[in-house]
Coordinates of C-alpha atoms and ligand atoms in Angstrom, one line a residue:
X127 CA -4.4 2.4 8.0
X128 CA -7.4 4.3 9.4
X129 CA -9.3 6.8 7.2
X130 CA -10.1 10.4 8.0
X131 CA -12.6 12.7 6.3
X132 CA -13.9 16.1 7.3
X133 CA -16.3 18.7 5.7
X134 CA -17.1 22.4 6.3
X135 CA -19.4 24.3 3.9
X136 CA -23.0 25.1 3.2
X137 CA -24.3 21.5 2.8
X138 CA -25.3 18.9 5.4
X139 CA -22.0 17.3 6.5
X140 CA -23.2 13.8 7.5
X141 CA -24.0 12.4 4.0
X142 CA -20.7 13.8 2.6
X143 CA -18.8 12.3 5.5
X144 CA -20.5 8.9 5.0
X145 CA -19.7 9.0 1.3
X146 CA -16.0 9.8 2.1
X147 CA -15.9 7.0 4.7
X148 CA -17.3 4.5 2.3
X149 CA -14.5 5.3 -0.2
X150 CA -11.9 5.1 2.6
X151 CA -13.2 1.9 4.1
X152 CA -10.5 -0.2 2.4
X153 CA -8.0 1.5 4.7
X154 CA -9.6 0.2 7.9
X155 CA -12.9 -1.4 8.7
X156 CA -13.4 -2.4 12.3
X157 CA -15.4 0.6 13.4
X158 CA -16.6 4.0 12.2
X159 CA -18.0 7.3 13.5
X160 CA -18.8 11.0 12.8
X161 CA -18.9 14.1 14.9
X162 CA -21.0 17.1 13.6
X163 CA -21.4 20.6 14.9
X164 CA -25.1 21.0 15.4
X165 CA -25.4 24.6 16.3
X166 CA -25.3 24.3 20.1
X167 CA -22.5 21.7 20.4
X168 CA -20.8 18.7 18.9
X169 CA -22.7 15.5 18.4
X170 CA -21.1 12.1 17.7
X171 CA -22.4 8.8 16.4
X172 CA -20.0 5.8 16.3
X173 CA -20.0 2.1 16.4
X174 CA -18.1 -1.1 15.8
X175 CA -18.4 -2.6 12.4
X176 CA -18.7 -1.3 8.9
X177 CA -19.6 2.1 7.5
X178 CA -23.0 0.6 6.4
X179 CA -23.8 0.1 10.1
X180 CA -23.0 3.8 10.7
X181 CA -25.2 4.8 7.9
X182 CA -28.1 2.8 9.4
X183 CA -27.4 4.4 12.8
X184 CA -27.4 7.9 11.2
X185 CA -30.7 7.2 9.4
X186 CA -32.3 6.3 12.8
X187 CA -30.6 9.1 14.7
X188 CA -29.5 11.8 12.3
X189 CA -27.1 14.6 13.1
X190 CA -27.7 17.9 11.5
X191 CA -25.0 20.5 10.8
X192 CA -22.7 21.7 8.1
X193 CA -19.3 21.1 9.7
X194 CA -18.1 17.6 10.8
X195 CA -15.3 15.1 10.9
X196 CA -15.4 11.3 10.5
X197 CA -13.2 8.2 10.8
X198 CA -12.9 4.5 9.9
X199 CA -10.7 2.6 12.2
X200 CA -8.0 -0.1 12.1
X201 CA -7.5 -0.8 15.8
X202 CA -4.1 -0.4 17.4
X203 CA -4.8 0.6 21.1
X204 CA -8.0 -1.0 22.5
X205 CA -10.3 -3.5 20.8
X206 CA -12.6 -2.5 18.0
X207 CA -15.8 -1.7 19.9
X208 CA -18.3 1.1 20.0
X209 CA -16.5 3.0 22.7
X210 CA -13.1 2.9 21.1
X211 CA -14.4 4.0 17.7
X212 CA -13.4 7.6 16.8
X213 CA -14.3 10.5 17.1
X214 CA -13.1 11.0 20.7
X215 CA -14.1 13.8 22.9
X216 CA -12.8 15.7 25.9
X217 CA -14.4 15.8 29.4
X218 CA -16.8 18.6 28.5
X219 CA -17.9 17.0 25.2
X220 CA -16.9 20.2 23.4
X221 CA -14.0 19.0 21.4
X222 CA -14.2 16.1 19.0
X223 CA -11.2 14.6 17.3
X224 CA -10.3 11.8 14.8
X225 CA -6.7 10.5 14.5
X226 CA -4.6 8.2 12.4
X227 CA -1.2 7.1 13.8
X228 CA 0.0 6.3 17.3
X229 CA 0.6 8.4 20.3
X230 CA 3.7 6.6 21.6
X231 CA 3.7 8.2 25.1
X232 CA 0.0 7.9 25.6
X233 CA 0.3 6.0 28.9
X234 CA 2.5 8.7 30.5
X235 CA 0.2 11.5 29.2
X236 CA -2.9 9.7 30.3
X237 CA -1.6 9.2 33.9
X238 CA -0.7 12.9 34.1
X239 CA -4.1 14.0 32.7
X240 CA -6.0 11.6 35.1
X241 CA -4.0 13.0 38.0
X242 CA -5.2 16.4 36.9
X243 CA -8.8 15.3 37.1
X244 CA -9.5 14.2 33.5
X245 CA -11.9 11.3 33.0
X246 CA -11.2 8.8 30.3
X247 CA -13.9 6.7 28.6
X248 CA -11.9 4.7 26.1
X249 CA -8.8 2.5 25.9
X250 CA -7.4 4.4 22.9
X251 CA -4.2 6.4 22.7
X252 CA -6.1 9.0 20.8
X253 CA -8.3 10.1 23.6
X254 CA -5.3 11.8 25.3
X255 CA -5.2 14.3 22.5
X256 CA -8.8 15.5 23.2
X257 CA -7.9 16.1 26.8
X258 CA -4.6 17.8 26.0
X259 CA -6.5 20.2 23.8
X260 CA -9.0 20.8 26.5
X261 CA -6.2 21.8 28.9
X262 CA -4.1 23.7 26.4
X263 CA -3.5 27.5 26.5
X264 CA -4.9 29.5 23.6
X265 CA -7.8 31.5 22.3
X266 CA -8.4 29.7 19.0
X267 CA -8.5 26.0 18.3
X268 CA -5.3 26.2 16.3
X269 CA -3.5 27.9 19.1
X270 CA -4.7 25.2 21.5
X271 CA -3.8 22.4 19.2
X272 CA -0.3 23.6 18.6
X273 CA 0.2 23.9 22.3
X274 CA -1.4 20.5 23.0
X275 CA 0.9 18.7 20.5
X276 CA 4.1 19.8 22.2
X277 CA 4.4 16.9 24.6
X278 CA 3.1 14.3 22.1
X279 CA 5.5 11.7 20.8
X280 CA 4.5 9.5 17.9
X281 CA 2.6 10.0 14.6
X282 CA -0.6 11.6 13.7
X283 CA -2.9 12.8 11.0
X284 CA -5.7 14.4 12.9
X285 CA -8.8 16.6 12.5
X286 CA -10.5 18.5 15.4
X287 CA -13.6 20.5 15.8
X288 CA -14.7 22.6 18.8
X289 CA -18.1 23.8 19.9
X290 CA -16.7 27.2 20.7
X291 CA -15.6 27.8 17.1
X292 CA -18.5 26.9 14.8
X293 CA -17.7 26.2 11.2
X294 CA -14.0 25.5 11.7
X295 CA -11.9 22.3 11.5
X296 CA -8.2 22.2 12.5
X297 CA -5.9 19.6 11.1
X298 CA -2.4 18.5 12.0
X299 CA 0.0 16.2 10.4
X300 CA 3.1 14.3 11.5
X301 CA 3.9 11.0 9.9
X302 CA 0.3 10.1 8.8
X303 CA -1.0 11.5 5.5
X304 CA -3.5 14.3 5.4
X305 CA -4.7 16.4 2.5
X306 CA -7.1 19.3 2.1
X307 CA -9.8 19.3 -0.6
X308 CA -10.4 22.8 -2.0
X309 CA -14.0 23.4 -3.2
X310 CA -16.1 26.4 -4.0
X311 CA -17.3 27.8 -0.7
X312 CA -16.6 24.5 1.0
X313 CA -13.5 22.6 2.2
X314 CA -12.6 19.0 2.9
X315 CA -10.0 17.1 4.8
X316 CA -9.1 13.5 4.1
X317 CA -6.4 11.0 4.6
X318 CA -6.6 9.9 1.0
X319 CA -7.8 11.8 -2.2
X320 CA -10.4 9.2 -3.0
X321 CA -12.6 10.5 -0.1
X322 CA -13.0 13.9 -1.6
X323 CA -12.9 13.4 -5.3
X324 CA -16.6 13.2 -5.7
X325 CA -16.6 16.9 -4.8
X326 CA -13.3 18.4 -5.9
X327 CA -10.1 17.5 -7.9
X328 CA -8.0 20.3 -6.2
X329 CA -6.0 19.1 -3.2
X330 CA -3.3 20.4 -1.0
X331 CA -1.0 17.7 0.4
X332 CA 0.1 18.7 3.9
X333 CA 3.7 18.3 5.0
X334 CA 4.9 16.8 8.3
X335 CA 4.6 19.6 10.9
X336 CA 1.8 21.4 9.2
X337 CA -1.3 22.7 11.0
X338 CA -4.2 23.6 8.7
X339 CA -7.3 25.7 9.5
X340 CA -10.4 25.1 7.4
X341 CA -13.6 27.1 7.1
X342 CA -16.2 27.2 4.4
X343 CA -14.5 30.3 2.9
X344 CA -10.9 29.2 2.9
X345 CA -8.0 27.5 4.4
X346 CA -4.7 28.4 6.0
X347 CA -1.6 26.3 6.5
X348 CA 0.6 27.2 9.5
X349 CA 3.8 25.9 11.0
X350 CA 4.2 25.1 14.7
X351 CA 5.0 28.8 15.4
X352 CA 1.7 29.7 13.7
X353 CA 3.5 31.3 10.8
X354 CA 1.5 31.0 7.6
X355 CA 3.0 28.6 4.9
X356 CA 2.6 28.4 1.2
X357 CA 1.4 25.0 -0.1
X358 CA 0.8 24.2 -3.8
X359 CA -2.7 23.1 -5.0
X360 CA -2.4 19.8 -7.0
X361 CA -4.9 18.2 -9.3
X362 CA -6.0 14.6 -8.7
X363 CA -5.1 12.8 -12.0
X364 CA -7.5 9.9 -12.0
X365 CA -11.3 9.9 -12.0
X366 CA -14.2 8.5 -10.0
X367 CA -14.6 5.6 -12.4
X368 CA -11.3 4.2 -11.2
X369 CA -12.9 3.8 -7.8
X370 CA -16.0 1.9 -9.0
X371 CA -16.4 -1.8 -9.1
X372 CA -18.0 -1.9 -12.5
X373 CA -19.1 -5.4 -13.4
X374 CA -16.7 -7.1 -11.0
X375 CA -17.8 -8.7 -7.7
X376 CA -14.7 -7.6 -5.9
X377 CA -12.0 -4.9 -6.3
X378 CA -9.3 -7.6 -6.1
X379 CA -10.7 -9.3 -9.2
X380 CA -11.1 -6.0 -11.0
X381 CA -7.5 -5.1 -10.2
X382 CA -6.2 -8.5 -11.3
X383 CA -8.1 -8.2 -14.6
X384 CA -6.9 -4.6 -15.2
X385 CA -3.3 -5.7 -15.4
X386 CA -3.2 -5.6 -19.2
X387 CA -3.9 -1.9 -19.0
X388 CA -2.0 -1.1 -15.8
X389 CA 1.2 -2.7 -17.2
X390 CA 0.6 -0.7 -20.4
X391 CA 0.2 2.5 -18.4
X392 CA 3.5 1.9 -16.5
X393 CA 5.3 1.5 -19.8
X394 CA 3.5 4.4 -21.6
X395 CA 5.9 7.0 -23.0
X396 CA 8.9 5.3 -21.4
X397 CA 10.1 3.1 -24.3
X398 CA 12.5 4.3 -27.0
X399 CA 12.5 1.5 -29.6
X400 CA 15.0 3.0 -32.0
X401 CA 17.6 3.8 -29.3
X402 CA 16.9 0.5 -27.4
X403 CA 16.5 2.7 -24.3
X404 CA 14.0 3.8 -21.6
X405 CA 12.9 7.3 -20.8
X406 CA 12.7 7.8 -17.0
X407 CA 12.9 11.5 -16.6
X408 CA 11.3 11.5 -13.2
X409 CA 14.4 9.7 -11.7
X410 CA 16.3 13.0 -11.6
X411 CA 19.6 11.1 -11.9
X412 CA 22.3 12.8 -14.0
X413 CA 24.4 10.6 -16.3
X414 CA 27.3 11.2 -13.9
X415 CA 25.2 10.0 -10.9
X416 CA 24.2 6.9 -12.8
X417 CA 27.9 6.2 -13.6
X418 CA 28.8 6.5 -9.9
X419 CA 26.3 3.9 -8.6
X420 CA 28.2 1.1 -7.0
X421 CA 25.4 -0.6 -5.2
X422 CA 21.6 -0.5 -5.1
X423 CA 19.7 -0.8 -1.8
X424 CA 16.0 -1.6 -2.1
X425 CA 13.7 -1.1 0.9
X426 CA 10.0 -2.1 1.0
X427 CA 7.4 -4.1 2.9
X428 CA 5.0 -6.9 1.9
X429 CA 4.2 -7.4 -1.7
X430 CA 6.4 -4.4 -2.6
X431 CA 9.3 -6.3 -1.0
X432 CA 8.6 -9.3 -3.2
X433 CA 8.7 -7.0 -6.2
X434 CA 12.0 -5.7 -4.9
X435 CA 13.4 -9.3 -4.9
X436 CA 12.3 -9.7 -8.5
X437 CA 13.9 -6.3 -9.2
X438 CA 17.2 -7.5 -7.7
X439 CA 17.5 -10.2 -10.4
X440 CA 16.5 -7.8 -13.1
X441 CA 18.8 -5.0 -12.0
X442 CA 21.8 -7.3 -11.4
X443 CA 21.3 -9.2 -14.6
X444 CA 20.8 -6.1 -16.8
X445 CA 23.0 -3.5 -15.2
X446 CA 25.6 -5.6 -13.3
X447 CA 25.2 -3.4 -10.2
X448 CA 25.0 -5.4 -7.0
X449 CA 21.6 -5.1 -5.2
X450 CA 20.6 -5.6 -1.6
X451 CA 16.9 -6.0 -0.8
X452 CA 15.8 -5.2 2.8
X453 CA 12.6 -5.4 4.7
X454 CA 12.2 -1.7 5.5
X455 CA 11.3 -2.5 9.1
X456 CA 14.6 -4.4 9.6
X457 CA 16.8 -2.0 7.8
X458 CA 15.7 1.0 9.8
X459 CA 16.7 -0.4 13.1
X460 CA 20.1 -1.9 12.1
X461 CA 23.3 0.0 11.8
X462 CA 23.1 1.6 8.4
X463 CA 26.4 1.2 6.6
X464 CA 27.7 4.2 4.7
X465 CA 28.6 2.6 1.4
X466 CA 29.6 5.2 -1.2
X467 CA 27.8 5.2 -4.5
X468 CA 24.6 3.7 -3.0
X469 CA 21.3 4.3 -4.8
X470 CA 18.4 3.6 -2.4
X471 CA 15.0 2.6 -3.9
X472 CA 11.9 2.7 -1.8
X473 CA 9.1 0.6 -3.3
X474 CA 5.6 1.3 -2.1
X475 CA 2.2 1.2 -3.7
X476 CA 0.7 3.7 -1.3
X477 CA 3.8 5.8 -0.8
X478 CA 2.7 6.0 2.9
X479 CA 4.0 2.9 4.6
X480 CA 5.6 4.1 7.8
X481 CA 8.5 1.6 7.8
X482 CA 9.4 2.2 4.2
X483 CA 9.3 6.0 4.7
X484 CA 11.6 5.8 7.7
X485 CA 14.0 3.4 5.9
X486 CA 14.2 5.9 3.0
X487 CA 15.1 8.6 5.5
X488 CA 17.7 6.3 7.1
X489 CA 19.2 5.5 3.7
X490 CA 19.4 9.2 2.9
X491 CA 21.2 9.7 6.2
X492 CA 24.0 7.4 4.9
X493 CA 24.5 9.8 1.9
X494 CA 22.6 7.6 -0.6
X495 CA 20.7 9.0 -3.5
X496 CA 17.1 8.1 -2.9
X497 CA 14.4 7.3 -5.4
X498 CA 10.8 6.0 -5.1
X499 CA 8.9 3.4 -7.1
X500 CA 5.5 4.5 -6.0
X501 CA 1.9 4.3 -7.3
X502 CA 0.1 7.1 -5.4
X503 CA 1.0 10.4 -6.9
X504 CA 1.8 13.1 -4.3
X505 CA 2.2 10.5 -1.5
X506 CA 4.8 11.1 1.2
X507 CA 7.5 8.8 -0.2
X508 CA 7.0 10.2 -3.7
X509 CA 7.5 13.7 -2.3
X510 CA 10.5 12.9 0.0
X511 CA 12.4 11.0 -2.6
X512 CA 14.9 12.8 -4.9
X513 CA 13.1 11.3 -7.9
X514 CA 11.4 8.2 -8.9
X515 CA 9.2 6.1 -11.2
X516 CA 5.4 6.5 -10.8
X517 CA 3.5 3.3 -11.6
X518 CA 0.4 5.0 -13.0
X519 CA -1.5 1.8 -12.2
X520 CA -4.5 3.8 -10.8
X521 CA -6.0 3.5 -7.3
X522 CA -5.6 0.0 -5.8
X523 CA -8.5 -0.6 -3.4
X524 CA -8.2 -4.4 -2.8
X525 CA -6.2 -4.8 0.4
X526 CA -4.2 -7.7 -1.1
X527 CA -2.0 -5.9 -3.6
X528 CA -2.1 -7.3 -7.2
X529 CA -1.8 -4.8 -10.0
X530 CA 0.8 -2.8 -8.1
X531 CA 3.1 -5.8 -8.0
X532 CA 3.2 -6.3 -11.7
X533 CA 3.7 -2.6 -12.3
X534 CA 6.5 -2.5 -9.7
X535 CA 8.3 -5.3 -11.5
X536 CA 7.9 -3.6 -14.8
X537 CA 9.2 -0.3 -13.4
X538 CA 12.3 -2.1 -12.0
X539 CA 12.9 -3.8 -15.3
X540 CA 12.7 -0.4 -17.0
X541 CA 15.2 0.9 -14.5
X542 CA 17.5 -2.1 -15.3
X543 CA 17.4 -1.3 -19.0
X544 CA 17.9 2.4 -18.3
X545 CA 20.9 2.0 -16.0
X546 CA 22.5 -0.6 -18.2
X547 CA 22.3 1.5 -21.3
X548 CA 23.1 4.8 -19.5
X549 CA 26.3 3.2 -18.1
X550 CA 27.3 1.7 -21.4
X551 CA 26.9 -1.9 -20.1
X552 CA 24.4 -3.0 -22.8
X553 CA 24.7 -2.9 -26.5
X554 CA 22.0 -1.1 -28.5
X555 CA 20.8 -4.3 -30.1
X556 CA 20.2 -5.9 -26.8
X557 CA 18.4 -2.7 -25.7
X558 CA 16.2 -2.9 -28.7
X559 CA 15.4 -6.6 -28.0
X560 CA 14.4 -5.7 -24.5
X561 CA 12.2 -2.8 -25.7
X562 CA 10.5 -5.3 -28.0
X563 CA 9.9 -7.6 -25.1
X564 CA 8.4 -4.7 -23.1
X565 CA 6.1 -3.8 -26.0
X566 CA 4.5 -7.3 -26.2
X567 CA 4.2 -7.7 -22.5
X568 CA 0.6 -6.2 -22.1
X569 CA -0.7 -8.7 -24.7
X570 CA 1.0 -11.5 -22.9
X571 CA -0.6 -10.4 -19.7
X572 CA -4.0 -10.5 -21.4
X573 CA -3.3 -14.0 -22.5
X574 CA -2.2 -15.1 -19.0
X575 CA -5.5 -13.7 -17.7
X576 CA -7.4 -16.0 -20.0
X577 CA -6.4 -18.8 -17.7
X578 CA -9.1 -17.7 -15.2
X579 CA -11.6 -20.5 -16.0
X580 CA -8.9 -23.2 -15.5
X581 CA -7.7 -21.6 -12.3
X582 CA -11.2 -21.5 -11.0
X583 CA -11.5 -25.3 -11.4
X584 CA -8.2 -25.8 -9.6
X585 CA -9.4 -23.5 -6.8
X586 CA -12.6 -25.5 -6.4
X587 CA -10.5 -28.6 -5.9
X588 CA -8.2 -27.1 -3.3
X589 CA -10.5 -24.7 -1.3
X590 CA -10.6 -27.1 1.6
X591 CA -6.9 -27.5 2.3
X592 CA -5.2 -26.3 5.5
X593 CA -1.7 -25.7 4.1
X594 CA 0.1 -25.1 0.9
X595 CA 3.7 -24.8 -0.3
X596 CA 4.8 -22.6 -3.2
X597 CA 8.2 -23.3 -4.9
X598 CA 10.1 -21.3 -7.4
X599 CA 13.7 -20.7 -8.3
X600 CA 15.7 -17.7 -9.5
X601 CA 13.5 -14.8 -10.5
X602 CA 10.4 -16.8 -9.8
X603 CA 11.4 -17.6 -6.2
X604 CA 9.9 -14.2 -5.1
X605 CA 6.8 -15.1 -7.1
X606 CA 6.5 -18.2 -4.9
X607 CA 6.6 -15.9 -1.9
X608 CA 4.0 -13.6 -3.4
X609 CA 1.7 -16.5 -4.3
X610 CA 1.9 -17.8 -0.8
X611 CA 1.3 -14.4 0.7
X612 CA -1.8 -13.8 -1.5
X613 CA -3.3 -17.1 -0.4
X614 CA -2.7 -16.6 3.4
X615 CA -3.8 -12.9 3.3
X616 CA -7.3 -13.5 1.9
X617 CA -8.2 -17.2 2.4
X618 CA -6.4 -17.7 5.8
X619 CA -4.8 -20.9 4.6
X620 CA -1.3 -21.3 5.9
X621 CA 1.1 -21.1 3.0
X622 CA 4.8 -20.9 2.6
X623 CA 6.9 -19.8 -0.3
X624 CA 10.3 -21.5 -0.7
X625 CA 13.2 -21.6 -3.1
X626 CA 12.5 -25.0 -4.8
X627 CA 15.9 -26.5 -4.0
X628 CA 15.7 -25.5 -0.4
X629 CA 12.6 -27.7 0.0
X630 CA 14.8 -30.7 0.8
X631 CA 16.4 -28.9 3.7
X632 CA 13.2 -28.9 5.7
X633 CA 9.7 -28.4 4.2
X634 CA 9.9 -31.8 2.4
X635 CA 9.1 -33.3 5.7
X636 CA 5.6 -31.8 5.4
X637 CA 4.8 -33.2 2.1
X638 CA 2.1 -35.9 1.8
X639 CA -1.1 -36.4 -0.3
X640 CA -2.9 -33.6 1.6
X641 CA -0.3 -30.9 0.8
X642 CA -0.8 -29.0 -2.5
X643 CA 2.5 -27.8 -3.9
X644 CA 2.5 -25.0 -6.4
X645 CA 5.6 -25.1 -8.6
X646 CA 6.5 -22.1 -10.7
X647 CA 8.4 -23.4 -13.7
X648 CA 8.3 -21.2 -16.8
X649 CA 10.8 -21.6 -19.6
X650 CA 14.2 -20.6 -18.3
X651 CA 17.7 -22.0 -17.5
X652 CA 16.5 -23.5 -14.2
X653 CA 13.5 -25.2 -15.6
X654 CA 15.1 -28.7 -15.6
X655 CA 16.1 -28.1 -12.0
X656 CA 12.5 -27.2 -11.0
X657 CA 11.3 -30.3 -12.8
X658 CA 13.7 -32.4 -10.6
X659 CA 12.3 -30.7 -7.5
X660 CA 8.8 -31.7 -8.7
X661 CA 9.9 -35.3 -9.0
X662 CA 11.0 -35.1 -5.3
X663 CA 7.5 -33.8 -4.3
X664 CA 5.8 -36.4 -6.5
X665 CA 7.8 -39.2 -4.9
X666 CA 6.4 -38.2 -1.6
X667 CA 2.8 -38.2 -2.8
X668 CA 2.5 -34.3 -2.9
X669 CA -0.2 -32.9 -5.3
X670 CA 1.5 -30.5 -7.7
X671 CA 0.0 -27.5 -9.5
X672 CA 2.5 -26.4 -12.0
X673 CA 2.7 -22.8 -13.4
X674 CA 4.6 -23.5 -16.6
X675 CA 4.9 -21.8 -19.9
X676 CA 4.1 -22.4 -23.6
X677 CA 6.9 -24.3 -25.2
X678 CA 7.7 -26.3 -22.1
X679 CA 7.0 -30.1 -22.3
X680 CA 4.0 -31.9 -21.0
X681 CA 4.2 -32.5 -17.2
X682 CA 1.1 -34.6 -16.8
X683 CA 3.1 -37.6 -15.6
X684 CA 4.2 -35.5 -12.6
X685 CA 1.5 -32.9 -11.8
X686 CA -2.2 -32.8 -11.3
X687 CA -2.7 -29.4 -13.0
X688 CA -0.7 -27.4 -15.5
X689 CA -1.4 -23.7 -15.9
X690 CA 0.5 -22.5 -19.0
X691 CA 1.4 -18.8 -19.3
X692 CA 2.8 -17.4 -22.6
X693 CA 6.6 -17.8 -23.1
X694 CA 8.7 -14.7 -22.7
X695 CA 12.2 -13.5 -21.8
X696 CA 12.8 -15.3 -18.4
X697 CA 13.5 -11.9 -16.6
X698 CA 10.0 -10.8 -17.5
X699 CA 8.3 -14.0 -16.6
X700 CA 7.2 -13.0 -13.0
X701 CA 4.8 -10.5 -14.6
X702 CA 3.0 -13.5 -16.1
X703 CA 3.6 -16.3 -13.6
X704 CA 2.1 -14.3 -10.7
X705 CA -1.2 -13.9 -12.5
X706 CA -2.5 -17.5 -12.1
X707 CA -1.4 -17.3 -8.5
X708 CA -3.4 -14.1 -7.8
X709 CA -6.4 -15.7 -9.5
X710 CA -5.9 -18.9 -7.5
X711 CA -5.8 -17.1 -4.1
X712 CA -8.8 -15.1 -5.2
X713 CA -11.0 -18.0 -6.2
X714 CA -10.0 -20.1 -3.2
X715 CA -10.9 -17.2 -0.9
X716 CA -14.3 -16.7 -2.7
X717 CA -15.0 -20.5 -2.5
X718 CA -14.3 -20.4 1.3
X719 CA -16.7 -17.4 1.7
X720 CA -14.0 -15.0 2.8
X721 CA -14.3 -11.2 2.5
X722 CA -11.8 -10.8 -0.2
X723 CA -11.5 -7.1 -0.3
X724 CA -11.4 -6.7 3.5
X725 CA -9.4 -9.5 4.9
X726 CA -9.4 -9.8 8.6
X727 CA -6.8 -7.9 10.6
X728 CA -5.1 -6.4 7.6
X729 CA -4.9 -2.8 6.4
X730 CA -4.2 -1.4 3.0
X731 CA -1.7 1.2 3.9
X732 CA 0.3 0.6 7.1
X733 CA 1.0 4.0 8.4
X734 CA 2.1 2.9 11.8
X735 CA 5.3 1.0 12.4
Ligands
G6P901 C1 0.2 -3.8 3.6 C2 -0.7 -4.3 2.5 C3 0.2 -5.0 1.5 C4 1.3 -4.2 1.0 C5 2.1 -3.6 2.1 C6 3.1 -2.6 1.7 O1 0.6 -4.8 4.4 O2 -1.7 -5.1 3.0 O3 -0.7 -5.4 0.4 O4 2.1 -4.9 0.1 O5 1.3 -3.0 3.1 O6 2.4 -1.5 1.2 P1 3.0 -0.4 0.2 O7 1.8 0.6 0.0 O8 4.2 0.2 0.9 O9 3.3 -1.1 -1.1

């Protein structure tokens, strides 16, 4: 969601804050601002729009000082304008604060504060926090912050600085991620490691309920009773290069093209060819626990939910364990049934999605074992789960998720193999055959990526359409959902994914010569059925783009375009069939002049519910 960065040390804060904000901008990009202690007070600069605009403003009206906080916003309360941009200040202009999350009882608190004489200048929920700190009892800023947070309901990652305590930033976390960057004679705060990694690789991930106090010389982590806490210092495992665009015009294209490597990285060290088995030590499931699994419950949002739907096929097919896949936001507010032997899997690229985290906690409340399939190392879901599978796909910056999806599918396939073999439900020969399929997968991904020039031509032909339908069956039905989601997210074309056979129960009414229909039909047991569904589309004048595979017959009598991915085991096919769909959405969005990496209204990591 929004991004936070803070700095205290010997250097000028503003350039460091701007650099951090630029790296965090993929998290929110409707407004940005900084507050810097300038000796006598706290000075803010903020405005609606991108971080570049803030950089211009700061070059015209610099703020000097070596301690400051900054923010890039994704609006929740109040429109994205100059006034509502963070940082927010108290009545006296002495306290400045940046916040991620939502203060759920902001209206009640605001009414009370206004009655007590506080003047509000913004429509945000965040501003109440500045006024609460202004009123709170305490000598130090941390004492005041702890007291101020007592009546606050909701979530926050926040950083505060106060004129009366030069050279100090105080941080609090509940529900929204915050980490500290530990430097030599300087310290950082950020909502995401990418903001600080130009300066340090040592980070401290805060836990919910933590308060942290940073100065140039050191940091302390406290609980709500101001008792000092021990927190481990972790190393960031990837480097700055992973955050650079390189030769690509957009992060989304870079991340699509990286998939040969990212799939390889998800598999690295996890295949045991001789045993026909997978090594998933991080799962922390004993053989006994594996045997006792009666049901798998997958919770996730967005693209990760689509990966979960693919995973259901893979897990049921390979391990024979029944699988339920739930939208995390729906699961958490339903009655959660206590089903003995449940293994809950939270799938999340960021590891911070609020609904997925709460669904994980709810599933744990039913007595389930809980594991994460997560990309961001050290993220909240990764830390709260009993174990899991890291994707090792590297940072994903493009707001529309691509490489995380293929790695999530690969991780779930690995889990299927692991559980099947561990529970004695798969013979060693079948295990070896699957390991061989995994081993050739990265090369097949590379070959699927070679479709790009063809996809670009198709994109040019369809960039002007207003609607699109995506059809698939079986394990490729979720790929149809994902293809449609990619298109609507970044090109703003209305698109629907449907199980191909369901089309005749409704969507067929929409089909005419203006409706492109993307049919996903690789080589598998439902291929002839999907071809029949294509006939139905064709008979109504629909224009078909077929994602098919090598070895399937020629479809030119039915379709306008055929994009052929390599043939593979049908269970693995989503890893390949999704690639032309990612490229199609990308090139259509570019042709329409859309801001691919920062689609309107979206956020990369949704840390509010
Ligand atoms: C947001 C992003 C999506 C992502 C979803 C779940 O909506 O825009 O691309 O799939 O959140 O995110 P997660 O980090 O939990 O996978």
